[in-house]
Amino acid sequence: MSSKAYLDSSTAIEHLASYSRGDGLAHSWGLTYNDFLILPGKIDFSASDVITESRITKNVVLKTPFISSPMDTVTETDMAINMALLGGLGVIHHNQSASSQAAMVRAVKRHENGFITDPIVLSPNHLAEDVLDVKARLGFCGIPIADTGAVGGKLLGIVTSRDVQFQNLKTPLSKLMTTNLVTAPEGVTLAEANMLLRDSKKGKLPIVDGSGRLTSLLARSDLLKNQNFPLASKRPESKQLYAAAAIGTRPADWDRLAHLVKAGLDIVVLDSSQGNSIFQVDMLRWVKKTFSHLEVIAGNVVTRAQAAELIAAGADGLRVGMGSGSICITQEVMAVGRPQATAVYAVAEFASKFGVPIIADGGISNVGHVVKALALGAGAVMMGGLLAGTTEAPGEYFYHEGKRVKTYRGMGSIEAMEQGKPAPPGVSSSSSKFQPTKAATHENAATTRYFSESSNVKVAQGVSGDVQDKGSIQAFLPYLHAGLQHSLQDIGVRNVSELQAGVKVGRVRFELRTASAQVEGGVHGLNSYTKRLFA
């Protein structure tokens, strides 16, 4: 990635004065992704040679520039894990209790590891039912047994699902554990430990010090994941998947963030429909001071002036977009926002001078939109509707007008704003397909996101609906990745950095297109057709 010198972030607000005019109407129109095309270049390489890695914060680079939105019908545990395995990132929503959100972060961090430095450890006095409880909660049951029941205790054995299968649930683990162990000494390299684990044909490899005390653990399942998911988004030091989650900008979110950090959070997204507020600036400064190791993505913004405030406060990345999502009606109801292509270009041009990447959030309906967002300067795209309806999205499938669908709702919808509130007397919680899946009462993320928590009348800035079944993102995200590679090949660039550099020097060219040109560029002139996106 580029090592160019950047301006000091603290000077962002002063740097605005170097622009001859502010954002908004002058001699230009606001553009959306559909309003222009990218002209083709020369192909002298294969699509498989295209590298799609891109920076999403000052210190985090993803192999694929895809991020799932922190919406309660888009990103929970399954989506976050699978997005990370496939080279992207899933941002866990906060329209739930802090403990529930922290449990999701913890599940992401435990899904794939290098050396597991904080493994679940039991003592010989624990029972078979404790192993099954761990499996039910965390999805695995290869558990080391130490005399203290914790890391640092003397390793005595290991227990697996086979050891407790068909056993009395009250049987102590001292009678069930396997004591014939293969271990590795503390200080072994990850490559050496992986080789030993592979050759031993064991499921787990405990790492012990000179006194036989457990210090960490390595899992065979992670070896398999490394083979199956070569693009996985991991922390370079621990080899754990990146975990990202959203929080609000209110005092209650201080405690929420503490829970998330304890669970292993890597990236926090400050979630607000209009990011240039004193609430977010104060929260951003507090987070950077209190949890300096966290990467903080702030937003949402659509102008240079908004971006400058957050960059000066210490943002590591910015979300760009206001009212461009398929379920968002902010522009219609509030008369505030900005066409997405113009917003992405304006903010990216400004933020790039300070080394702050931006994420294009909203308005992504197809691979072409992803490419255009990246060309305009985005480090990644954040998707809601494009990923809602996949197997990994929260919620159950149902049939609507003969189609298999899942609920998808904007966080500004009335339904989202009522999430976590007790149902009125006499109203069944199952009376609508749009009812939330969690019943626990908690501070509502949707109302704080739209500054509506103290309002007697809730003004919707989003709608509820449903989207058609898209299958698993295990197939859908590789399609987006392959489509992106082929598009960059058509443009004649080998990676995202080359694409953006080409735009800056005029080598990669755009062209506006009329409404009739947009019709011509889509399917037309057929009586009927079938649109299969990938095979």
Short mmCIF file of C-alpha atoms in Angstrom, two decimals:
data_model
loop_
_atom_site.label_atom_id
_atom_site.label_comp_id
_atom_site.label_asym_id
_atom_site.label_seq_id
_atom_site.Cartn_x
_atom_site.Cartn_y
_atom_site.Cartn_z
CA MET A 1 0.00 0.00 0.00
CA SER A 2 1.07 3.64 -0.46
CA SER A 3 3.50 5.18 2.04
CA LYS A 4 2.98 8.82 0.90
CA ALA A 5 3.17 11.66 3.42
CA TYR A 6 -0.17 12.98 4.67
CA LEU A 7 -1.30 16.24 6.22
CA ASP A 8 -1.71 16.40 10.00
CA SER A 9 -5.30 15.40 10.84
CA SER A 10 -5.56 18.16 13.45
CA THR A 11 -5.35 20.74 10.62
CA ALA A 12 -8.35 19.36 8.70
CA ILE A 13 -10.72 22.20 9.60
CA GLU A 14 -8.14 24.87 8.72
CA HIS A 15 -7.39 23.09 5.43
CA LEU A 16 -10.99 23.66 4.30
CA ALA A 17 -10.05 27.28 3.68
CA SER A 18 -7.80 26.21 0.80
CA TYR A 19 -10.92 25.31 -1.27
CA SER A 20 -12.25 28.17 -3.38
CA ARG A 21 -15.84 27.24 -2.61
CA GLY A 22 -17.80 24.97 -0.31
CA ASP A 23 -19.78 21.89 -1.18
CA GLY A 24 -23.09 22.33 -2.98
CA LEU A 25 -24.58 23.99 -6.03
CA ALA A 26 -22.35 26.14 -8.19
CA HIS A 27 -21.67 24.84 -11.69
CA SER A 28 -22.22 21.14 -11.03
CA TRP A 29 -24.98 18.65 -10.37
CA GLY A 30 -25.07 15.90 -7.79
CA LEU A 31 -24.53 12.52 -9.46
CA THR A 32 -25.48 8.96 -8.58
CA TYR A 33 -23.66 5.83 -9.71
CA ASN A 34 -26.05 5.33 -12.62
CA ASP A 35 -25.30 8.77 -14.06
CA PHE A 36 -21.90 7.87 -15.51
CA LEU A 37 -19.73 5.07 -16.87
CA ILE A 38 -16.01 4.34 -16.81
CA LEU A 39 -14.36 4.14 -20.22
CA PRO A 40 -12.46 0.93 -21.07
CA GLY A 41 -8.68 0.64 -21.08
CA LYS A 42 -6.22 -1.91 -22.45
CA ILE A 43 -6.25 -5.55 -21.33
CA ASP A 44 -2.83 -7.18 -21.09
CA PHE A 45 -3.38 -9.39 -18.02
CA SER A 46 -5.93 -11.93 -16.79
CA ALA A 47 -8.75 -11.13 -14.40
CA SER A 48 -7.29 -13.51 -11.82
CA ASP A 49 -4.20 -11.27 -11.63
CA VAL A 50 -6.27 -8.37 -10.31
CA ILE A 51 -5.67 -7.63 -6.61
CA THR A 52 -8.69 -6.19 -4.82
CA GLU A 53 -7.19 -5.38 -1.43
CA SER A 54 -7.93 -1.92 -0.11
CA ARG A 55 -7.52 0.13 3.06
CA ILE A 56 -10.65 0.80 5.15
CA THR A 57 -9.00 2.58 8.09
CA LYS A 58 -5.56 4.03 8.65
CA ASN A 59 -4.28 0.64 9.82
CA VAL A 60 -6.64 -2.03 8.44
CA VAL A 61 -6.42 -3.48 4.94
CA LEU A 62 -8.99 -5.96 3.59
CA LYS A 63 -8.38 -8.42 0.76
CA THR A 64 -11.82 -7.61 -0.66
CA PRO A 65 -13.51 -4.19 -0.28
CA PHE A 66 -16.85 -5.48 0.99
CA ILE A 67 -18.44 -4.53 4.33
CA SER A 68 -21.88 -5.49 5.61
CA SER A 69 -23.95 -2.76 7.21
CA PRO A 70 -24.69 -2.61 10.97
CA MET A 71 -28.41 -3.17 10.50
CA ASP A 72 -30.50 -5.57 12.55
CA THR A 73 -31.71 -7.38 9.43
CA VAL A 74 -28.22 -7.64 7.93
CA THR A 75 -25.32 -8.28 10.33
CA GLU A 76 -25.16 -10.53 13.34
CA THR A 77 -22.79 -13.42 14.15
CA ASP A 78 -23.16 -15.54 11.00
CA MET A 79 -22.82 -12.59 8.63
CA ALA A 80 -19.84 -11.12 10.51
CA ILE A 81 -17.96 -14.44 10.53
CA ASN A 82 -18.59 -15.26 6.90
CA MET A 83 -17.84 -11.75 5.66
CA ALA A 84 -14.46 -11.91 7.42
CA LEU A 85 -13.71 -15.42 6.15
CA LEU A 86 -14.35 -14.24 2.59
CA GLY A 87 -12.03 -11.25 2.85
CA GLY A 88 -14.51 -8.56 3.87
CA LEU A 89 -15.87 -7.31 7.18
CA GLY A 90 -19.20 -7.55 8.97
CA VAL A 91 -20.20 -4.74 11.34
CA ILE A 92 -22.44 -6.10 14.10
CA HIS A 93 -25.48 -3.88 14.77
CA HIS A 94 -26.22 -2.36 18.17
CA ASN A 95 -30.02 -2.52 18.17
CA GLN A 96 -29.72 -5.12 20.94
CA SER A 97 -28.39 -5.37 24.47
CA ALA A 98 -24.70 -4.75 25.11
CA SER A 99 -24.25 -8.31 26.42
CA SER A 100 -25.83 -9.81 23.29
CA GLN A 101 -23.66 -7.69 21.00
CA ALA A 102 -20.53 -8.56 23.00
CA ALA A 103 -21.36 -12.27 22.70
CA MET A 104 -21.45 -11.87 18.90
CA VAL A 105 -18.07 -10.12 18.90
CA ARG A 106 -16.67 -12.91 21.07
CA ALA A 107 -17.98 -15.55 18.67
CA VAL A 108 -16.26 -13.84 15.72
CA LYS A 109 -12.95 -13.64 17.57
CA ARG A 110 -13.09 -17.30 18.60
CA HIS A 111 -14.04 -18.60 15.17
CA GLU A 112 -10.56 -18.63 13.69
CA ASN A 113 -7.28 -18.15 15.45
CA GLY A 114 -3.55 -18.57 15.20
CA PHE A 115 -2.42 -19.18 18.75
CA ILE A 116 -5.49 -19.02 20.98
CA THR A 117 -4.11 -17.11 23.94
CA ASP A 118 -7.34 -17.17 25.96
CA PRO A 119 -8.84 -20.62 25.29
CA ILE A 120 -11.76 -22.02 27.22
CA VAL A 121 -10.22 -24.21 29.95
CA LEU A 122 -11.99 -26.52 32.39
CA SER A 123 -10.82 -28.32 35.52
CA PRO A 124 -10.99 -32.07 36.31
CA ASN A 125 -13.92 -31.31 38.62
CA HIS A 126 -16.10 -29.92 35.85
CA LEU A 127 -18.80 -32.22 34.47
CA ALA A 128 -19.69 -33.61 31.05
CA GLU A 129 -22.62 -31.20 30.92
CA ASP A 130 -20.20 -28.26 31.12
CA VAL A 131 -18.53 -29.42 27.90
CA LEU A 132 -21.89 -29.66 26.15
CA ASP A 133 -22.78 -26.20 27.43
CA VAL A 134 -19.59 -24.77 25.88
CA LYS A 135 -20.42 -26.48 22.60
CA ALA A 136 -23.96 -25.08 22.62
CA ARG A 137 -22.78 -21.53 23.36
CA LEU A 138 -19.56 -21.33 21.37
CA GLY A 139 -19.77 -24.11 18.78
CA PHE A 140 -16.75 -26.23 19.78
CA CYS A 141 -15.82 -28.70 22.51
CA GLY A 142 -12.13 -29.61 22.22
CA ILE A 143 -11.28 -28.20 25.64
CA PRO A 144 -7.98 -28.46 27.57
CA ILE A 145 -8.18 -29.56 31.22
CA ALA A 146 -5.88 -27.83 33.72
CA ASP A 147 -5.65 -28.22 37.48
CA THR A 148 -6.82 -24.64 38.01
CA GLY A 149 -9.40 -24.62 35.21
CA ALA A 150 -7.63 -21.66 33.61
CA VAL A 151 -4.73 -20.71 31.35
CA GLY A 152 -1.53 -20.94 33.41
CA GLY A 153 -2.62 -24.08 35.21
CA LYS A 154 -0.83 -27.42 34.83
CA LEU A 155 -2.13 -29.23 31.74
CA LEU A 156 -3.71 -32.56 32.71
CA GLY A 157 -5.62 -33.63 29.62
CA ILE A 158 -8.10 -32.65 26.94
CA VAL A 159 -11.76 -33.49 26.42
CA THR A 160 -13.62 -33.68 23.09
CA SER A 161 -17.19 -34.36 22.00
CA ARG A 162 -16.42 -38.06 21.63
CA ASP A 163 -15.27 -38.24 25.24
CA VAL A 164 -18.61 -36.99 26.56
CA GLN A 165 -20.85 -38.68 23.98
CA PHE A 166 -23.37 -41.08 25.56
CA GLN A 167 -21.95 -40.31 29.03
CA ASN A 168 -23.85 -39.37 32.16
CA LEU A 169 -24.00 -35.58 32.23
CA LYS A 170 -22.83 -35.54 35.84
CA THR A 171 -19.65 -37.51 35.17
CA PRO A 172 -16.51 -35.56 36.24
CA LEU A 173 -14.10 -34.76 33.43
CA SER A 174 -11.29 -36.41 35.40
CA LYS A 175 -12.87 -39.74 34.36
CA LEU A 176 -13.45 -38.76 30.72
CA MET A 177 -10.49 -36.69 29.59
CA THR A 178 -7.76 -37.95 27.26
CA THR A 179 -4.35 -37.79 28.94
CA ASN A 180 -2.18 -39.04 26.05
CA LEU A 181 -1.39 -35.61 24.60
CA VAL A 182 0.77 -34.13 21.90
CA THR A 183 2.02 -30.70 23.02
CA ALA A 184 4.39 -28.03 21.77
CA PRO A 185 6.79 -25.95 23.86
CA GLU A 186 6.24 -22.27 24.52
CA GLY A 187 8.11 -20.20 21.94
CA VAL A 188 7.30 -22.47 19.00
CA THR A 189 6.54 -20.54 15.80
CA LEU A 190 3.10 -20.66 14.23
CA ALA A 191 4.51 -22.46 11.17
CA GLU A 192 6.20 -25.08 13.33
CA ALA A 193 3.09 -25.56 15.47
CA ASN A 194 0.90 -25.93 12.37
CA MET A 195 3.24 -28.59 11.00
CA LEU A 196 3.22 -30.49 14.31
CA LEU A 197 -0.56 -30.30 14.47
CA ARG A 198 -0.85 -31.55 10.90
CA ASP A 199 1.50 -34.50 11.48
CA SER A 200 -0.01 -35.47 14.84
CA LYS A 201 -3.52 -35.86 13.36
CA LYS A 202 -4.90 -34.37 16.57
CA GLY A 203 -7.68 -31.81 16.75
CA LYS A 204 -5.97 -29.46 19.21
CA LEU A 205 -2.34 -28.71 20.04
CA PRO A 206 -1.78 -27.32 23.57
CA ILE A 207 1.25 -25.05 24.02
CA VAL A 208 2.96 -25.48 27.41
CA ASP A 209 5.87 -23.87 29.25
CA GLY A 210 8.84 -25.67 30.82
CA SER A 211 6.74 -26.62 33.87
CA GLY A 212 3.90 -28.11 31.84
CA ARG A 213 1.59 -25.14 32.38
CA LEU A 214 -0.85 -24.31 29.58
CA THR A 215 -0.06 -21.02 27.83
CA SER A 216 -2.09 -21.21 24.59
CA LEU A 217 -3.77 -23.54 22.10
CA LEU A 218 -3.82 -24.25 18.37
CA ALA A 219 -6.79 -25.82 16.53
CA ARG A 220 -6.80 -28.11 13.48
CA SER A 221 -10.05 -26.53 12.32
CA ASP A 222 -8.15 -23.27 11.82
CA LEU A 223 -5.69 -25.06 9.52
CA LEU A 224 -8.60 -26.11 7.35
CA LYS A 225 -10.03 -22.60 7.35
CA ASN A 226 -6.68 -21.22 6.23
CA GLN A 227 -6.84 -23.54 3.21
CA ASN A 228 -10.49 -22.87 2.42
CA PHE A 229 -10.45 -19.09 3.03
CA PRO A 230 -7.14 -17.67 1.81
CA LEU A 231 -8.55 -14.11 1.67
CA ALA A 232 -9.80 -14.09 5.29
CA SER A 233 -9.61 -10.76 7.13
CA LYS A 234 -7.37 -11.36 10.16
CA ARG A 235 -5.29 -9.41 12.61
CA PRO A 236 -1.68 -9.94 11.50
CA GLU A 237 -0.43 -10.61 15.05
CA SER A 238 -3.04 -13.05 16.40
CA LYS A 239 -4.43 -14.47 13.12
CA GLN A 240 -7.91 -13.98 14.59
CA LEU A 241 -10.71 -12.69 12.38
CA TYR A 242 -11.32 -8.95 12.54
CA ALA A 243 -14.37 -8.12 14.66
CA ALA A 244 -16.22 -4.87 14.04
CA ALA A 245 -19.31 -3.50 15.77
CA ALA A 246 -21.36 -0.33 15.82
CA ILE A 247 -22.23 1.81 18.82
CA GLY A 248 -24.15 5.04 19.28
CA THR A 249 -22.94 8.38 20.59
CA ARG A 250 -24.73 8.56 23.93
CA PRO A 251 -23.44 8.02 27.51
CA ALA A 252 -24.88 4.49 27.61
CA ASP A 253 -22.58 3.59 24.73
CA TRP A 254 -19.50 4.11 26.93
CA ASP A 255 -20.42 1.01 28.93
CA ARG A 256 -21.44 -0.82 25.75
CA LEU A 257 -18.03 -0.20 24.21
CA ALA A 258 -16.27 -1.45 27.34
CA HIS A 259 -18.17 -4.74 26.99
CA LEU A 260 -17.23 -4.99 23.32
CA VAL A 261 -13.55 -4.27 23.94
CA LYS A 262 -13.45 -6.94 26.63
CA ALA A 263 -14.92 -9.36 24.08
CA GLY A 264 -12.07 -8.59 21.66
CA LEU A 265 -13.38 -5.80 19.42
CA ASP A 266 -10.94 -4.51 16.78
CA ILE A 267 -12.94 -1.85 14.91
CA VAL A 268 -15.72 0.34 16.26
CA VAL A 269 -18.16 2.18 14.01
CA LEU A 270 -19.78 5.31 15.46
CA ASP A 271 -23.27 5.00 14.06
CA SER A 272 -25.19 8.17 13.28
CA SER A 273 -27.24 9.36 10.33
CA GLN A 274 -25.53 12.77 10.53
CA GLY A 275 -22.02 12.42 11.89
CA ASN A 276 -21.15 16.10 12.28
CA SER A 277 -22.57 16.48 15.78
CA ILE A 278 -21.09 17.39 19.14
CA PHE A 279 -22.24 13.97 20.37
CA GLN A 280 -20.07 12.15 17.86
CA VAL A 281 -17.07 14.46 18.15
CA ASP A 282 -17.05 14.03 21.94
CA MET A 283 -17.51 10.26 21.65
CA LEU A 284 -14.74 10.01 19.06
CA ARG A 285 -12.27 11.89 21.23
CA TRP A 286 -13.21 9.80 24.28
CA VAL A 287 -12.79 6.51 22.41
CA LYS A 288 -9.38 7.49 21.01
CA LYS A 289 -8.23 8.53 24.50
CA THR A 290 -9.70 5.56 26.38
CA PHE A 291 -9.15 2.73 23.87
CA SER A 292 -6.27 4.00 21.76
CA HIS A 293 -5.75 0.59 20.14
CA LEU A 294 -9.20 0.61 18.52
CA GLU A 295 -9.70 1.63 14.91
CA VAL A 296 -12.58 4.12 14.85
CA ILE A 297 -14.79 4.63 11.80
CA ALA A 298 -16.89 7.79 12.15
CA GLY A 299 -19.82 9.14 10.18
CA ASN A 300 -22.02 9.35 8.30
CA VAL A 301 -20.89 12.37 6.29
CA VAL A 302 -21.38 13.67 2.74
CA THR A 303 -19.46 16.95 2.71
CA ARG A 304 -15.87 18.05 3.23
CA ALA A 305 -16.91 20.24 6.15
CA GLN A 306 -18.49 17.31 7.97
CA ALA A 307 -15.46 15.15 7.26
CA ALA A 308 -13.04 17.81 8.52
CA GLU A 309 -14.63 17.87 11.97
CA LEU A 310 -14.31 14.10 12.39
CA ILE A 311 -10.83 13.87 10.91
CA ALA A 312 -9.64 16.59 13.30
CA ALA A 313 -11.18 14.66 16.21
CA GLY A 314 -9.13 11.57 15.30
CA ALA A 315 -11.23 9.38 12.98
CA ASP A 316 -9.36 6.45 11.42
CA GLY A 317 -11.97 6.05 8.68
CA LEU A 318 -15.22 7.66 7.50
CA ARG A 319 -18.60 6.35 6.36
CA VAL A 320 -20.01 8.37 3.48
CA GLY A 321 -23.69 8.41 2.59
CA MET A 322 -26.92 10.04 3.63
CA GLY A 323 -30.25 8.96 2.24
CA SER A 324 -28.96 6.80 -0.63
CA GLY A 325 -29.88 3.36 0.73
CA SER A 326 -32.73 1.43 -0.83
CA ILE A 327 -34.76 1.53 2.40
CA CYS A 328 -33.81 5.10 3.36
CA ILE A 329 -36.18 8.06 2.90
CA THR A 330 -34.04 10.73 4.59
CA GLN A 331 -33.63 12.79 1.40
CA GLU A 332 -37.37 12.63 0.76
CA VAL A 333 -38.54 13.43 4.30
CA MET A 334 -35.75 15.64 5.63
CA ALA A 335 -34.71 17.31 2.34
CA VAL A 336 -31.14 16.69 3.50
CA GLY A 337 -28.44 14.46 2.03
CA ARG A 338 -26.43 14.23 -1.16
CA PRO A 339 -26.34 12.06 -4.29
CA GLN A 340 -23.96 9.27 -3.46
CA ALA A 341 -21.40 9.42 -6.27
CA THR A 342 -20.79 13.13 -5.69
CA ALA A 343 -20.60 12.62 -1.92
CA VAL A 344 -18.05 9.80 -2.23
CA TYR A 345 -15.84 11.77 -4.62
CA ALA A 346 -15.89 15.01 -2.61
CA VAL A 347 -15.21 13.42 0.78
CA ALA A 348 -12.62 10.93 -0.53
CA GLU A 349 -10.67 13.71 -2.27
CA PHE A 350 -10.50 15.69 0.97
CA ALA A 351 -9.94 12.80 3.40
CA SER A 352 -7.17 11.26 1.27
CA LYS A 353 -4.96 14.25 2.05
CA PHE A 354 -4.94 13.14 5.69
CA GLY A 355 -4.57 9.42 5.02
CA VAL A 356 -8.13 8.72 6.18
CA PRO A 357 -9.91 6.11 4.00
CA ILE A 358 -13.63 6.36 3.32
CA ILE A 359 -16.34 3.72 3.05
CA ALA A 360 -19.12 4.31 0.51
CA ASP A 361 -22.25 3.45 2.50
CA GLY A 362 -25.49 3.01 0.56
CA GLY A 363 -26.69 2.95 -3.02
CA ILE A 364 -24.82 -0.26 -3.95
CA SER A 365 -27.10 -2.42 -6.08
CA ASN A 366 -24.64 -4.32 -8.28
CA VAL A 367 -20.99 -4.97 -9.08
CA GLY A 368 -20.82 -1.88 -11.30
CA HIS A 369 -21.72 0.36 -8.39
CA VAL A 370 -18.91 -1.18 -6.33
CA VAL A 371 -16.40 -0.40 -9.09
CA LYS A 372 -17.62 3.18 -9.48
CA ALA A 373 -17.43 3.80 -5.72
CA LEU A 374 -13.83 2.54 -5.64
CA ALA A 375 -12.93 4.64 -8.69
CA LEU A 376 -14.31 7.73 -6.96
CA GLY A 377 -11.95 7.14 -4.04
CA ALA A 378 -13.69 4.77 -1.63
CA GLY A 379 -11.62 2.17 0.18
CA ALA A 380 -14.62 -0.15 0.44
CA VAL A 381 -18.38 -0.29 0.01
CA MET A 382 -20.88 -0.93 2.79
CA MET A 383 -23.88 -2.99 1.73
CA GLY A 384 -27.26 -3.55 3.32
CA GLY A 385 -29.91 -4.48 0.78
CA LEU A 386 -27.45 -6.34 -1.42
CA LEU A 387 -26.68 -8.76 1.44
CA ALA A 388 -30.08 -8.84 3.13
CA GLY A 389 -31.92 -11.96 2.06
CA THR A 390 -28.81 -14.13 2.16
CA THR A 391 -28.73 -17.22 4.35
CA GLU A 392 -26.38 -15.52 6.82
CA ALA A 393 -28.60 -12.46 7.35
CA PRO A 394 -30.72 -12.50 10.55
CA GLY A 395 -34.32 -13.62 10.36
CA GLU A 396 -36.36 -16.43 8.87
CA TYR A 397 -37.40 -16.88 5.26
CA PHE A 398 -41.07 -16.60 4.35
CA TYR A 399 -43.05 -16.49 1.12
CA HIS A 400 -44.48 -13.27 -0.28
CA GLU A 401 -46.35 -13.30 -3.59
CA GLY A 402 -44.82 -16.64 -4.44
CA LYS A 403 -41.21 -15.58 -3.75
CA ARG A 404 -38.95 -16.73 -0.92
CA VAL A 405 -37.91 -13.60 0.97
CA LYS A 406 -36.49 -12.22 4.21
CA THR A 407 -37.41 -9.05 6.07
CA TYR A 408 -35.23 -6.03 5.37
CA ARG A 409 -35.82 -2.73 7.11
CA GLY A 410 -34.09 0.60 7.45
CA MET A 411 -32.77 1.57 10.86
CA GLY A 412 -34.81 4.74 10.43
CA SER A 413 -38.05 2.81 10.04
CA ILE A 414 -40.72 2.91 12.74
CA GLU A 415 -40.34 -0.85 13.18
CA ALA A 416 -36.62 -0.50 13.95
CA MET A 417 -37.28 2.45 16.28
CA GLU A 418 -39.70 0.26 18.26
CA GLN A 419 -37.20 -2.60 18.61
CA GLY A 420 -36.63 -3.52 22.25
CA LYS A 421 -39.74 -1.72 23.52
CA PRO A 422 -42.37 -3.75 25.38
CA ALA A 423 -45.40 -4.50 23.22
CA PRO A 424 -48.57 -2.53 24.04
CA PRO A 425 -51.13 -4.43 26.13
CA GLY A 426 -53.09 -6.89 24.04
CA VAL A 427 -50.66 -6.81 21.10
CA SER A 428 -49.08 -10.12 20.22
CA SER A 429 -45.36 -10.09 19.47
CA SER A 430 -46.05 -12.43 16.56
CA SER A 431 -48.70 -10.24 14.93
CA SER A 432 -46.41 -9.02 12.16
CA LYS A 433 -43.67 -10.47 10.02
CA PHE A 434 -41.74 -7.28 10.73
CA GLN A 435 -41.51 -7.91 14.47
CA PRO A 436 -37.94 -8.03 15.81
CA THR A 437 -36.38 -11.38 16.63
CA LYS A 438 -35.14 -10.33 20.09
CA ALA A 439 -37.51 -9.57 22.93
CA ALA A 440 -35.12 -8.03 25.48
CA THR A 441 -35.78 -4.40 26.37
CA HIS A 442 -32.78 -2.12 25.72
CA GLU A 443 -31.87 1.40 24.63
CA ASN A 444 -32.96 1.70 21.02
CA ALA A 445 -30.15 2.19 18.51
CA ALA A 446 -32.42 3.45 15.74
CA THR A 447 -33.79 6.40 17.70
CA THR A 448 -30.34 7.51 18.87
CA ARG A 449 -28.97 7.13 15.35
CA TYR A 450 -31.57 9.60 14.09
CA PHE A 451 -31.53 11.84 17.21
CA SER A 452 -35.15 10.87 17.99
CA GLU A 453 -34.92 9.30 21.46
CA SER A 454 -36.52 12.31 23.18
CA SER A 455 -39.17 12.97 20.52
CA ASN A 456 -42.81 12.26 21.34
CA VAL A 457 -43.53 11.73 17.65
CA LYS A 458 -41.13 9.43 15.82
CA VAL A 459 -40.52 10.63 12.25
CA ALA A 460 -39.55 7.71 10.03
CA GLN A 461 -36.47 8.04 7.84
CA GLY A 462 -36.66 4.49 6.54
CA VAL A 463 -39.12 1.79 5.51
CA SER A 464 -39.67 -1.91 6.13
CA GLY A 465 -39.98 -4.46 3.37
CA ASP A 466 -38.57 -7.72 2.17
CA VAL A 467 -35.89 -8.86 -0.27
CA GLN A 468 -35.67 -12.00 -2.34
CA ASP A 469 -33.58 -14.98 -1.25
CA LYS A 470 -30.02 -14.62 -2.58
CA GLY A 471 -28.64 -17.88 -1.18
CA SER A 472 -25.47 -17.97 0.89
CA ILE A 473 -22.82 -15.26 0.80
CA GLN A 474 -20.39 -18.17 0.49
CA ALA A 475 -21.44 -18.04 -3.17
CA PHE A 476 -22.61 -14.43 -3.48
CA LEU A 477 -19.50 -12.65 -2.19
CA PRO A 478 -17.13 -14.62 -4.46
CA TYR A 479 -19.39 -13.52 -7.34
CA LEU A 480 -18.96 -9.87 -6.31
CA HIS A 481 -15.20 -10.40 -6.01
CA ALA A 482 -14.92 -12.04 -9.44
CA GLY A 483 -17.09 -9.33 -10.98
CA LEU A 484 -14.84 -6.66 -9.49
CA GLN A 485 -11.74 -8.37 -10.90
CA HIS A 486 -13.24 -8.56 -14.39
CA SER A 487 -14.33 -4.92 -14.26
CA LEU A 488 -10.85 -3.70 -13.31
CA GLN A 489 -9.49 -5.84 -16.13
CA ASP A 490 -11.81 -4.06 -18.59
CA ILE A 491 -10.63 -0.69 -17.26
CA GLY A 492 -7.03 -1.84 -17.71
CA VAL A 493 -5.85 -1.62 -14.08
CA ARG A 494 -4.43 -4.39 -11.92
CA ASN A 495 -5.50 -3.19 -8.47
CA VAL A 496 -7.60 -0.62 -6.60
CA SER A 497 -4.65 1.69 -5.96
CA GLU A 498 -3.87 1.80 -9.69
CA LEU A 499 -7.54 2.51 -10.42
CA GLN A 500 -7.65 5.49 -8.07
CA ALA A 501 -4.27 6.80 -9.21
CA GLY A 502 -5.47 6.56 -12.82
CA VAL A 503 -8.52 8.67 -11.98
CA LYS A 504 -6.36 11.37 -10.34
CA VAL A 505 -4.06 11.77 -13.35
CA GLY A 506 -6.84 11.46 -15.96
CA ARG A 507 -5.78 8.10 -17.32
CA VAL A 508 -9.02 6.46 -16.14
CA ARG A 509 -11.88 8.47 -17.64
CA PHE A 510 -15.56 8.88 -16.81
CA GLU A 511 -18.42 9.79 -19.12
CA LEU A 512 -21.87 11.07 -18.20
CA ARG A 513 -24.81 9.24 -19.73
CA THR A 514 -28.32 10.40 -20.48
CA ALA A 515 -31.51 8.71 -19.32
CA SER A 516 -31.86 7.02 -22.72
CA ALA A 517 -28.23 5.85 -22.51
CA GLN A 518 -29.04 4.26 -19.16
CA VAL A 519 -31.96 2.42 -20.77
CA GLU A 520 -29.69 1.28 -23.61
CA GLY A 521 -27.12 0.03 -21.09
CA GLY A 522 -29.63 -2.30 -19.44
CA VAL A 523 -31.66 -5.23 -20.70
CA HIS A 524 -34.14 -3.99 -23.31
CA GLY A 525 -36.11 -5.04 -26.37
CA LEU A 526 -36.99 -8.53 -25.06
CA ASN A 527 -40.41 -10.06 -24.52
CA SER A 528 -39.09 -11.90 -21.48
CA TYR A 529 -35.73 -12.94 -20.08
CA THR A 530 -34.00 -14.71 -17.20
CA LYS A 531 -31.29 -12.80 -15.35
CA ARG A 532 -28.83 -15.21 -13.72
CA LEU A 533 -26.00 -13.29 -12.06
CA PHE A 534 -23.51 -16.12 -11.57
CA ALA A 535 -23.00 -19.85 -11.89
#
